[in-house]
Coordinates of N, CA and C in Angstrom, one line a residue:
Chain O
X1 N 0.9 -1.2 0.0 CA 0.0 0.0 0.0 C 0.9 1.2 0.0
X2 N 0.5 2.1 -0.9 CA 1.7 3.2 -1.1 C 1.1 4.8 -0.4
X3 N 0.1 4.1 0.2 CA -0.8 5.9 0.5 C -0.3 6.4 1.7
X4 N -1.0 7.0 2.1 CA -0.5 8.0 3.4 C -0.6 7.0 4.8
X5 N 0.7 7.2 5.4 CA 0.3 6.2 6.7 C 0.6 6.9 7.9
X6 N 0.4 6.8 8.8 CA 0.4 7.4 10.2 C 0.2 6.6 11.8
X7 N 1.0 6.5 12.6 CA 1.6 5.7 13.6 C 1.5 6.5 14.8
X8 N 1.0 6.1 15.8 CA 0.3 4.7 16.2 C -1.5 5.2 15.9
X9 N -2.0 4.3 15.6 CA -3.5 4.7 15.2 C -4.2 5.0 16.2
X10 N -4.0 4.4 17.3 CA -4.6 4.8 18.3 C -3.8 5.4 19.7
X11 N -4.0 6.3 20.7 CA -3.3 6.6 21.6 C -3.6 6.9 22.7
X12 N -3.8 6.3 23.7 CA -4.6 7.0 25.2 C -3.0 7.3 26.3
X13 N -3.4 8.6 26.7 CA -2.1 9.2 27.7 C -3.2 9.9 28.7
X14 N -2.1 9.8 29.5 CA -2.9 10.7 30.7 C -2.3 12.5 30.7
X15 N -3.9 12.8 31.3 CA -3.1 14.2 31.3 C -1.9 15.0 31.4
X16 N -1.0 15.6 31.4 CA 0.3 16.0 31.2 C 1.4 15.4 30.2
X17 N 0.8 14.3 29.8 CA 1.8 13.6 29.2 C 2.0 14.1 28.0
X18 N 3.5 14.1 27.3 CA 3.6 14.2 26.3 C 3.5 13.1 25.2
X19 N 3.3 13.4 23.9 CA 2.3 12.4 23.0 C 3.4 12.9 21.5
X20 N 4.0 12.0 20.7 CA 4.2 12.3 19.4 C 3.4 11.3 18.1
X21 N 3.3 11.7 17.1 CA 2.8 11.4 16.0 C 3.4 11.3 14.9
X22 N 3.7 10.3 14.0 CA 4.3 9.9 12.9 C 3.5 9.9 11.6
X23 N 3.7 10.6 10.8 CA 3.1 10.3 9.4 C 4.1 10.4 8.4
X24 N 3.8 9.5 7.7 CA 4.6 9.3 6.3 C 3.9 9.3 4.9
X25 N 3.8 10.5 4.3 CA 3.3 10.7 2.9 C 3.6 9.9 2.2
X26 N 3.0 10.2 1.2 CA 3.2 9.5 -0.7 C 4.5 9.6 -0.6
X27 N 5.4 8.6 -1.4 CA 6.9 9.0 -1.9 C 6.7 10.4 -2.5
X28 N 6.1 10.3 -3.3 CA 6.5 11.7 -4.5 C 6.3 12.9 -3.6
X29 N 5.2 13.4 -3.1 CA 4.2 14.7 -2.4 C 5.3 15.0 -1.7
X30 N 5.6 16.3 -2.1 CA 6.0 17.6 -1.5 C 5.3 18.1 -0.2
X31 N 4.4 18.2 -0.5 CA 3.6 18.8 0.2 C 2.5 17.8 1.7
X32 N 3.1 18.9 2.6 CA 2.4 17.8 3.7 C 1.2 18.3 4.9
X33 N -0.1 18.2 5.0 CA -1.1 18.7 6.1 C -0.9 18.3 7.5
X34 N -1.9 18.8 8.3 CA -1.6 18.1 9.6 C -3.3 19.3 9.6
X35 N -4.0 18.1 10.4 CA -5.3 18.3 10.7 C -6.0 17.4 12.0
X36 N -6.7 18.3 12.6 CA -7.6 17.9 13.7 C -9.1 17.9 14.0
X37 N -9.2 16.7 13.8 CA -11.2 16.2 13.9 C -11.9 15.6 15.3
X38 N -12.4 17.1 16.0 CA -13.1 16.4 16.6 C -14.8 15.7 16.2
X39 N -15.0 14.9 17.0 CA -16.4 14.0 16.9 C -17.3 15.0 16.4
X40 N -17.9 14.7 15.5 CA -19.2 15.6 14.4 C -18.3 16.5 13.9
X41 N -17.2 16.6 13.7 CA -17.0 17.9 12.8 C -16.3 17.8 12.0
X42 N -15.7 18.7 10.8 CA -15.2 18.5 9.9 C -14.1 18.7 10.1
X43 N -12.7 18.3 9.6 CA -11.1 18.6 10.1 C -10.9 20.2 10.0
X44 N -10.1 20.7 11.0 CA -9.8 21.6 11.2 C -7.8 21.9 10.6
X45 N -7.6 22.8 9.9 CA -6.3 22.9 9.4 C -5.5 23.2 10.8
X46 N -4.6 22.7 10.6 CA -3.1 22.9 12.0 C -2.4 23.5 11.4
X47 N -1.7 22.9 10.4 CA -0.3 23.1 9.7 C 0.1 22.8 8.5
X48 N 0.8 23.2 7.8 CA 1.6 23.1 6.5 C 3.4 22.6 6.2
X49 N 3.7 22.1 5.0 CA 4.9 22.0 5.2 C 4.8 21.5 3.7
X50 N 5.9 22.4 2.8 CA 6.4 22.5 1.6 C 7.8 21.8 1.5
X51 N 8.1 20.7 0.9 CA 9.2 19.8 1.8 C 9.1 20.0 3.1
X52 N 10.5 20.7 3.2 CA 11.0 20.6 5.0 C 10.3 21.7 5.6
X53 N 9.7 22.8 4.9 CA 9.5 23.7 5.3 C 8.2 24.0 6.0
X54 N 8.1 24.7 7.3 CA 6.9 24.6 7.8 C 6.4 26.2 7.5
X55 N 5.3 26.3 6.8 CA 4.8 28.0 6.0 C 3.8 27.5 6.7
X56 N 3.4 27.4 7.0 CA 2.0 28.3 8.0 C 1.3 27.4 8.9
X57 N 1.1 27.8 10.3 CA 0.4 27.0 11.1 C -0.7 27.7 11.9
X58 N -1.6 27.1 12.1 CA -3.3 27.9 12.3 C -3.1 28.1 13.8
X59 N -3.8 29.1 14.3 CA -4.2 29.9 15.6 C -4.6 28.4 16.4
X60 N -5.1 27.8 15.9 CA -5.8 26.2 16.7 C -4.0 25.2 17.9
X61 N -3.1 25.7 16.8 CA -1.7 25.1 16.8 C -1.2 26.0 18.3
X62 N -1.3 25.5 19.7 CA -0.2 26.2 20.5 C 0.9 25.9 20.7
X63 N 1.4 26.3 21.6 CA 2.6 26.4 21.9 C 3.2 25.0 22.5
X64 N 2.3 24.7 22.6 CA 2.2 23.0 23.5 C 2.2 22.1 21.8
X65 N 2.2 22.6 21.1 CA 2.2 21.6 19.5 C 3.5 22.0 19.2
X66 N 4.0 21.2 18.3 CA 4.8 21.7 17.2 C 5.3 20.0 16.4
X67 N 5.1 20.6 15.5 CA 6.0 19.5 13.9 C 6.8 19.7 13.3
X68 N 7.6 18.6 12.8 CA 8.8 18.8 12.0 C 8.4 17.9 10.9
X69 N 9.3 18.1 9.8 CA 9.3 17.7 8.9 C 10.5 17.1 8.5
X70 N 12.0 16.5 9.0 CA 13.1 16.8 8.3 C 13.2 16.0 7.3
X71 N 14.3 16.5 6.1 CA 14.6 15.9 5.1 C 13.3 15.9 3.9
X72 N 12.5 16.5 4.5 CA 11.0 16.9 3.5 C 10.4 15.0 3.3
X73 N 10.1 14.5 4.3 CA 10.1 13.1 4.1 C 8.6 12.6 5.1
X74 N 8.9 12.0 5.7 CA 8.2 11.7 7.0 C 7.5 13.1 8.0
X75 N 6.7 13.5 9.1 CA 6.6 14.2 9.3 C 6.2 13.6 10.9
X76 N 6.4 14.4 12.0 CA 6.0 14.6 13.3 C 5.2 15.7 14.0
X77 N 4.2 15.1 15.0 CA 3.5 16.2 15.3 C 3.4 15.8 16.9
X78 N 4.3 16.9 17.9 CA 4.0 16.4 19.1 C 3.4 17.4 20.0
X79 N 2.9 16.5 20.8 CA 1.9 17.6 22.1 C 2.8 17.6 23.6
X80 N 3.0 18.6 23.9 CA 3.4 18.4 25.4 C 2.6 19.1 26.3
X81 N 2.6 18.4 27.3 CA 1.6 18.8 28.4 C 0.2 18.5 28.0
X82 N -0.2 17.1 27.5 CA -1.3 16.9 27.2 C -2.0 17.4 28.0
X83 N -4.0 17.9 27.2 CA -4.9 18.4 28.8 C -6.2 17.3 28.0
X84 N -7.2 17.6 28.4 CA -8.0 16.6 28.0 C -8.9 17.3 26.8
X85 N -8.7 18.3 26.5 CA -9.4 19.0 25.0 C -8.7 18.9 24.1
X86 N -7.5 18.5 24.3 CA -6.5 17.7 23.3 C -7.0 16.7 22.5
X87 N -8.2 16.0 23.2 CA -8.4 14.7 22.2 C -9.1 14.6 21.4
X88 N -8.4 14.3 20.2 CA -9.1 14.1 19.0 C -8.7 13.2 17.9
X89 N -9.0 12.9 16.5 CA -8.0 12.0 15.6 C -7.4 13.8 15.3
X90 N -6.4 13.2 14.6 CA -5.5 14.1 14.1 C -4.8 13.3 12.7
X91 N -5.4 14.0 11.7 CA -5.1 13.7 10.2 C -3.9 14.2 9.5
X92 N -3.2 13.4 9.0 CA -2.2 13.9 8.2 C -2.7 13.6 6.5
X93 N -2.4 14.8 5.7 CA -2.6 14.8 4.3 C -1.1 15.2 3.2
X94 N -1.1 15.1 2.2 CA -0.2 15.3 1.7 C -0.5 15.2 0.1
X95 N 0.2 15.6 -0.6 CA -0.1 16.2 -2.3 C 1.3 16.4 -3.2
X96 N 1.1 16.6 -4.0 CA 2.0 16.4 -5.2 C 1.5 18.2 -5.7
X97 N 2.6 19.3 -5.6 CA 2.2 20.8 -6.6 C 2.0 20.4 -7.9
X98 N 0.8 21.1 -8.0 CA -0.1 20.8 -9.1 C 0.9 21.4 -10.4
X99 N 0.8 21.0 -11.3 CA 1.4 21.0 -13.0 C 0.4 21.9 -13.4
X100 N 0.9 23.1 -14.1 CA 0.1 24.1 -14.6 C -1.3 23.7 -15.3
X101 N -2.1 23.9 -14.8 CA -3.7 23.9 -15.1 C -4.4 22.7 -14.1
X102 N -3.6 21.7 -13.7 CA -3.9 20.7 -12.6 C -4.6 21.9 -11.7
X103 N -4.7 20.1 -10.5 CA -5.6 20.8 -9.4 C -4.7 20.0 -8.3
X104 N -4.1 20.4 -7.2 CA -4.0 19.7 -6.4 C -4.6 19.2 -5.0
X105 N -4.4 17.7 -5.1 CA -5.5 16.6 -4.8 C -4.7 16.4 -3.1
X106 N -5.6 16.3 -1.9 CA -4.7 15.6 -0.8 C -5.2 14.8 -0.4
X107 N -4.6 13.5 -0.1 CA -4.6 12.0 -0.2 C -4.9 12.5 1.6
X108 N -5.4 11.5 2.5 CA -5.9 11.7 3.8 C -5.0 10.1 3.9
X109 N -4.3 9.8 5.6 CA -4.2 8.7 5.7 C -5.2 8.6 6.8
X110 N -5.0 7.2 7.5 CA -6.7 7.0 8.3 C -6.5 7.9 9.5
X111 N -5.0 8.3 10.2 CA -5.5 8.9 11.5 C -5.1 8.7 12.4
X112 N -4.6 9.4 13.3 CA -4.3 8.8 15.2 C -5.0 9.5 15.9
X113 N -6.0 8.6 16.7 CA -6.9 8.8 17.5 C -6.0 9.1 18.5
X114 N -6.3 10.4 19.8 CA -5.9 10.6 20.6 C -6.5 11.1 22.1
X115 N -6.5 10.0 22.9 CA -7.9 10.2 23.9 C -6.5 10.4 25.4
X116 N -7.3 11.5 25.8 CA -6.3 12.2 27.3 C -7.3 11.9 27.9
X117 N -6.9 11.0 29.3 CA -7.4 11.0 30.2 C -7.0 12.0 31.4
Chain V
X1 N -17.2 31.3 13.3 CA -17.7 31.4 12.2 C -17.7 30.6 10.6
X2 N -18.6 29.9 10.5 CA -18.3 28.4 9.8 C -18.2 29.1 8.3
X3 N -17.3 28.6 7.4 CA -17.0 29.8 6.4 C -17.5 28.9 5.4
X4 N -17.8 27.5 5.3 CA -18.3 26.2 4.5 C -19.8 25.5 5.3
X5 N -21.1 26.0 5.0 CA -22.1 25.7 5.7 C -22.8 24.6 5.4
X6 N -22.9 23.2 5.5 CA -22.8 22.2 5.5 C -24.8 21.7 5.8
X7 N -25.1 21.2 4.5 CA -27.1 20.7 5.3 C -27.2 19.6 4.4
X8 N -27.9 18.7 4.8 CA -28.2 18.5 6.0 C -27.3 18.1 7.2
X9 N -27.6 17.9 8.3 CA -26.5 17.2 9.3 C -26.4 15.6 9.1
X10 N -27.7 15.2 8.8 CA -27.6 13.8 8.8 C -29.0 13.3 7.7
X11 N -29.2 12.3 6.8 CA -29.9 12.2 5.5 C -30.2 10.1 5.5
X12 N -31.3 10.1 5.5 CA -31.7 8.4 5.3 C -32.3 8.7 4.3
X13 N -31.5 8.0 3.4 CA -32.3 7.2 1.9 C -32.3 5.7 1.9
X14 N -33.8 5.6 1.0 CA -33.8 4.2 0.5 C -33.0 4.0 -0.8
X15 N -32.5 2.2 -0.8 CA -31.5 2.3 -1.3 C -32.3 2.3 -2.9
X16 N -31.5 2.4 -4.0 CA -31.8 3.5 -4.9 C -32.1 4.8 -5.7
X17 N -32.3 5.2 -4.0 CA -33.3 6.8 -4.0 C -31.6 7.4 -4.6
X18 N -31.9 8.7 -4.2 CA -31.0 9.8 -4.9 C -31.0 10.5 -3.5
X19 N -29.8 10.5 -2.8 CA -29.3 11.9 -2.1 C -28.9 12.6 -2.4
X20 N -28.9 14.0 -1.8 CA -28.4 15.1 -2.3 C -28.2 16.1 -0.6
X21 N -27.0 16.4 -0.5 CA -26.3 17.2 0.1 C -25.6 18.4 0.0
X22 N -26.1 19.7 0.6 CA -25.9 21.1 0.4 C -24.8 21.7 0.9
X23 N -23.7 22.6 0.2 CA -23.2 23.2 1.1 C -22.5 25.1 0.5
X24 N -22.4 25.9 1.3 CA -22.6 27.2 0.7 C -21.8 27.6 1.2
X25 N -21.5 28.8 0.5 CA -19.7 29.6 1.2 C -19.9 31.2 1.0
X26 N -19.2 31.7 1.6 CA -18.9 32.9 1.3 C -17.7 33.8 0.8
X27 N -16.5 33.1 1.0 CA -15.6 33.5 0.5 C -15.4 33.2 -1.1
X28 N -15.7 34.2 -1.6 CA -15.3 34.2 -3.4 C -14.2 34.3 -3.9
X29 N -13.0 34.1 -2.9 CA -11.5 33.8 -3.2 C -12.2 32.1 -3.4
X30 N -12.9 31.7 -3.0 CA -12.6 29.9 -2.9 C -12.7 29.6 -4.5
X31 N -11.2 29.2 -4.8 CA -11.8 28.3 -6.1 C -11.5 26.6 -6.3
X32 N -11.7 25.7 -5.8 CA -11.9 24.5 -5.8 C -12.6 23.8 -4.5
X33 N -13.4 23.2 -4.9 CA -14.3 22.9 -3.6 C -14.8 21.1 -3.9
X34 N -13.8 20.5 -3.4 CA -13.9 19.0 -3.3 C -15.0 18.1 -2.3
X35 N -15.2 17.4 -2.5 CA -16.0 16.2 -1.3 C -14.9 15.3 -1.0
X36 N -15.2 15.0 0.2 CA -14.5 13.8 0.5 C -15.8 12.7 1.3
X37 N -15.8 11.6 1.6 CA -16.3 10.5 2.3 C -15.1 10.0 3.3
X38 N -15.8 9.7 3.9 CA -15.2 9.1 5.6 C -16.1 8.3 5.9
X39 N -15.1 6.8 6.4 CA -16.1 5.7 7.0 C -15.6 5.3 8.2
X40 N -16.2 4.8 9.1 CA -15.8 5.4 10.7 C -14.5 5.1 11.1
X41 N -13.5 5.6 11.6 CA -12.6 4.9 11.7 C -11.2 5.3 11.0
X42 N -11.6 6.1 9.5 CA -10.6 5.6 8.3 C -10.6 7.3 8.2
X43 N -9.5 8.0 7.5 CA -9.5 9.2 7.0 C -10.2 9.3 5.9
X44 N -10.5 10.8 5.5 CA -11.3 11.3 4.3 C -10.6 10.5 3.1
X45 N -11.7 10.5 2.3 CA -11.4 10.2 0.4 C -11.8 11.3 -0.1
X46 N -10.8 11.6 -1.1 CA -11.6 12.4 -2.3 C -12.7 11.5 -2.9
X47 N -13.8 12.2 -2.8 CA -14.8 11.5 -3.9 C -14.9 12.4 -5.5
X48 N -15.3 13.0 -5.2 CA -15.1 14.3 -6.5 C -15.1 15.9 -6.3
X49 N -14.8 16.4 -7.5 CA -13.8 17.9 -6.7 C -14.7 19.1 -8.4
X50 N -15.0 20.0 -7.8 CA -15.4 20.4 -9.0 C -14.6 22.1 -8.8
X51 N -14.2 23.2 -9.7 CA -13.6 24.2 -9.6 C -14.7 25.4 -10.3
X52 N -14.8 26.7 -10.0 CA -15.9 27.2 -10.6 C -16.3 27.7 -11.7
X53 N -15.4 27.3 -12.8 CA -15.9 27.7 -14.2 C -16.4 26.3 -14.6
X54 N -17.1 25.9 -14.1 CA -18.4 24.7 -14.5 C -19.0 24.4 -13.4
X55 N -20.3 24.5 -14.1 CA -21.3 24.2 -13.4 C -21.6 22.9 -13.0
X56 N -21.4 21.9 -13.6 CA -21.6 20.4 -12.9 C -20.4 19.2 -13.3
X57 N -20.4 18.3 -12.6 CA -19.3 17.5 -12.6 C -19.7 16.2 -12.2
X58 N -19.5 15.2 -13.3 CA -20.3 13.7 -13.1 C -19.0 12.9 -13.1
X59 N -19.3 11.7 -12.2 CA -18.3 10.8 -12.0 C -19.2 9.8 -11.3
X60 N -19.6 8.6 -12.6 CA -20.5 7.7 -12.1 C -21.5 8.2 -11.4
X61 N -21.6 7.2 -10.5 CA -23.0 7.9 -9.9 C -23.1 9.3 -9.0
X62 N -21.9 10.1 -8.7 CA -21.6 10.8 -8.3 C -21.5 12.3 -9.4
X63 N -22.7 13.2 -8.9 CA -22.7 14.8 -9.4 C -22.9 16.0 -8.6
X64 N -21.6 16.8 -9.3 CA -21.8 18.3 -8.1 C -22.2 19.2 -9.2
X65 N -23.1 19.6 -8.1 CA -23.5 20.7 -9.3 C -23.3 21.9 -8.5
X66 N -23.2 22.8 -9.7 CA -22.0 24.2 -8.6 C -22.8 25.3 -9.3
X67 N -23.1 26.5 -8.3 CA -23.9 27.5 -8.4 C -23.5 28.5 -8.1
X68 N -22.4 29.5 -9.0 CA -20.8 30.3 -8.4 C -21.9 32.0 -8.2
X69 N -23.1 32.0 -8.8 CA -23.6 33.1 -8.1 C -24.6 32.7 -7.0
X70 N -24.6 32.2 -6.2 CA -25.6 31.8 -5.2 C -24.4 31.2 -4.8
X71 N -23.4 31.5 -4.5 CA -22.4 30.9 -3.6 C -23.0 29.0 -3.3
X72 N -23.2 28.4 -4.2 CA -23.7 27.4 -3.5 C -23.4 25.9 -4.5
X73 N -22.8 25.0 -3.6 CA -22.3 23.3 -4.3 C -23.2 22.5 -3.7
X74 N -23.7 21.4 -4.6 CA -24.5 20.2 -3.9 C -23.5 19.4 -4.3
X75 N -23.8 18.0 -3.3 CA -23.6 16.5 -4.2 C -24.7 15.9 -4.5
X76 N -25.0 15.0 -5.5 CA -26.4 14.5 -5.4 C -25.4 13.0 -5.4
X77 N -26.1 12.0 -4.9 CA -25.8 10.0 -5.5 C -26.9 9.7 -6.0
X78 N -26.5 9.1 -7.3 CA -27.8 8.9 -7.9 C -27.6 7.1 -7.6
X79 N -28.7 6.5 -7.4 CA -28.9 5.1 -6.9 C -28.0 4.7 -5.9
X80 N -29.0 5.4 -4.6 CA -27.6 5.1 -3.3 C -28.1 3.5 -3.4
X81 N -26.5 3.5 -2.3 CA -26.3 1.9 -2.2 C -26.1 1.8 -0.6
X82 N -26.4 0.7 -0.2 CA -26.2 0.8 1.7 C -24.7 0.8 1.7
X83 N -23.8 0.5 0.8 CA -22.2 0.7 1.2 C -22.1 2.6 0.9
X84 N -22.9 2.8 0.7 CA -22.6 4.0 0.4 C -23.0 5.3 1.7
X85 N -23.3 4.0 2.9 CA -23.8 4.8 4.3 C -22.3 5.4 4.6
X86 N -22.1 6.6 5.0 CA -20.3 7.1 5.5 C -20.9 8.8 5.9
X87 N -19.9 9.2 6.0 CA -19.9 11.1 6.4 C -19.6 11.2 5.1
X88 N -20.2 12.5 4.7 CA -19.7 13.3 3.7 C -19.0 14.8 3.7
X89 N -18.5 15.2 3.8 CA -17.7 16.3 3.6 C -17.4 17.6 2.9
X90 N -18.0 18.6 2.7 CA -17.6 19.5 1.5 C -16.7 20.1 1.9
X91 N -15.4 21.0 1.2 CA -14.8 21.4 1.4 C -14.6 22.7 0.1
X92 N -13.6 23.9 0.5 CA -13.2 24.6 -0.3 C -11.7 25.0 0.0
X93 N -11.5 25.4 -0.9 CA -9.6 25.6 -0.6 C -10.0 27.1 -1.8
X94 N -8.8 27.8 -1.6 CA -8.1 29.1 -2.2 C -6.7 28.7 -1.9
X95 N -6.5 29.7 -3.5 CA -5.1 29.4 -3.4 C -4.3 30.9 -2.6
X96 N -3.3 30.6 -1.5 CA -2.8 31.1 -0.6 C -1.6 30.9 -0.6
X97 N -0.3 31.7 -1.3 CA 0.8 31.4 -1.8 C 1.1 29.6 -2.4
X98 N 1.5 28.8 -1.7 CA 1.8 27.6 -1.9 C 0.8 26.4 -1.1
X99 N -0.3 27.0 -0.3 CA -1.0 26.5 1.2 C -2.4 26.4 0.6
X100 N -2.7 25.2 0.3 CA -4.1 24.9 0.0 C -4.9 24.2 0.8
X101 N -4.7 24.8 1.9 CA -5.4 24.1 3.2 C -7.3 24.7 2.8
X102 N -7.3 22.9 3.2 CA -8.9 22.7 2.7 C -9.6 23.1 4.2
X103 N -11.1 24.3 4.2 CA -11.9 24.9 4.8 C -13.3 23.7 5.0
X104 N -13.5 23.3 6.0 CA -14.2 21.9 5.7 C -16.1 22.4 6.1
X105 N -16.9 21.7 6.2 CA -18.2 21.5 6.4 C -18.3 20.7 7.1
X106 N -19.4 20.7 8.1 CA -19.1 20.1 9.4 C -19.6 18.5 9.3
X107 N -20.1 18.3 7.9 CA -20.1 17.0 7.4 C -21.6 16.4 7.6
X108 N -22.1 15.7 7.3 CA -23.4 14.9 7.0 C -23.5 13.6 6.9
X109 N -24.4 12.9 8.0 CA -24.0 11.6 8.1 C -25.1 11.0 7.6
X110 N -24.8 10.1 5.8 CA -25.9 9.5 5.4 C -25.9 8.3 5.3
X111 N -27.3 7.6 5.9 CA -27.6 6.1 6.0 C -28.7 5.6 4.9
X112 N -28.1 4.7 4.3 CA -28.8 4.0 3.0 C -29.5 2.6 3.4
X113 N -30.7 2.9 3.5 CA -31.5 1.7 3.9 C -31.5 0.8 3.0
X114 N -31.1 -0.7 3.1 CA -31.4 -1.6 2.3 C -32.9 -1.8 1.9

């Protein structure tokens, strides 16, 4: 399976704990998302990253978050100081820059669920 | 302030019938406004994606039809199928230097009666 994958799928920590997250895009895609869904709602944007580069991260993203990207490859997203509104899946997406008149498409992998007790 | 307004919340058809799911925007920078499906558990799929210089877009049983002065995209499924019970999703994106972060809809959960 060559799609988007993301480690560990599921995750329960207790409050304060710190939590990281693994996703690994398409070989090809440049381009990498990081998104957060709580129950009934639609994903909410966190972050971006153009290879290695992280260009823009949403107001949702504190100080207690941060991702890396190195080598424009794989990507990490960790929480420190877990609190319990922290839990949610949290999506990683990723895409290939679109070829002049294209559109570009972002592939979703399934997700790490993350429940703070 | 939900910038992608998403109706119904939730939709039962019988199986064959035809769903149809609404969703409306405001921002007229938005130009590509895709669906995705989600089945419990699994991250979004692209289902089909339509951009605003056409008004409708068929892909098998699946059509959006896009309404760029009435700010407004449906999906319709024509001959739902009970595998086709999941969330649905609309979304919009603008292009923002290099950052096509998709603006989502708070999604609609539809059950296809056998």
């Amino acid at each position: 399976d060559t799609g988007v994958s993301q480690d560990p799928r599921h995750k329960i920590t207790k409050r304060g704990q710190n939590v990281t997250f693994r996703c690994d895009p398409i070989s090809e895609h440049n381009r990498l998302y990081w998104y957060r869904q709580t129950l009934g709602q639609g994903p909410e944007f966190l972050t971006y990253f153009q290879n290695e580069a992280q260009l823009e991260k949403s107001r949702l993203l504190s100080d207690r978050f941060s991702a890396e990207r190195p080598k424009g490859s794989f990507s990490t997203l960790e929480i420190q100081r877990t609190e319990q509104g922290d839990s949610a899946m949290y999506l990683c997406a990723s895409s290939q820059s679109p070829y002049r008149g294209s559109q570009e498409t972002q592939y979703f992998g399934p997700g790490t669920r993350l429940l703070v007790l | 302030q939900q910038q992608v307004k998403q109706s119904p919340q939730s939709l039962i058809v019988q199986k064959g019938g035809i769903s149809i799911i609404n969703c409306a925007y405001e921002n007229t920078a938005f130009d590509y406004f895709p669906w995705y499906q989600q089945f419990p558990g699994k991250g979004p799929a692209l289902l089909i994606a339509i951009r605003p210089d056409v008004s409708e877009k068929k892909e098998g049983r699946f059509t959006i039809s896009f309404n760029k002065s009435a700010k407004q995209f449906s999906l319709h499924i024509m001959d739902s199928q009970p595998g086709d019970s999941a969330t649905y999703f609309c979304a919009a994106s603008q292009k923002a230097g290099n950052n096509r972060k998709l603006i989502w809809g708070l999604g609609t959960s539809l059950a296809v009666n056998p």
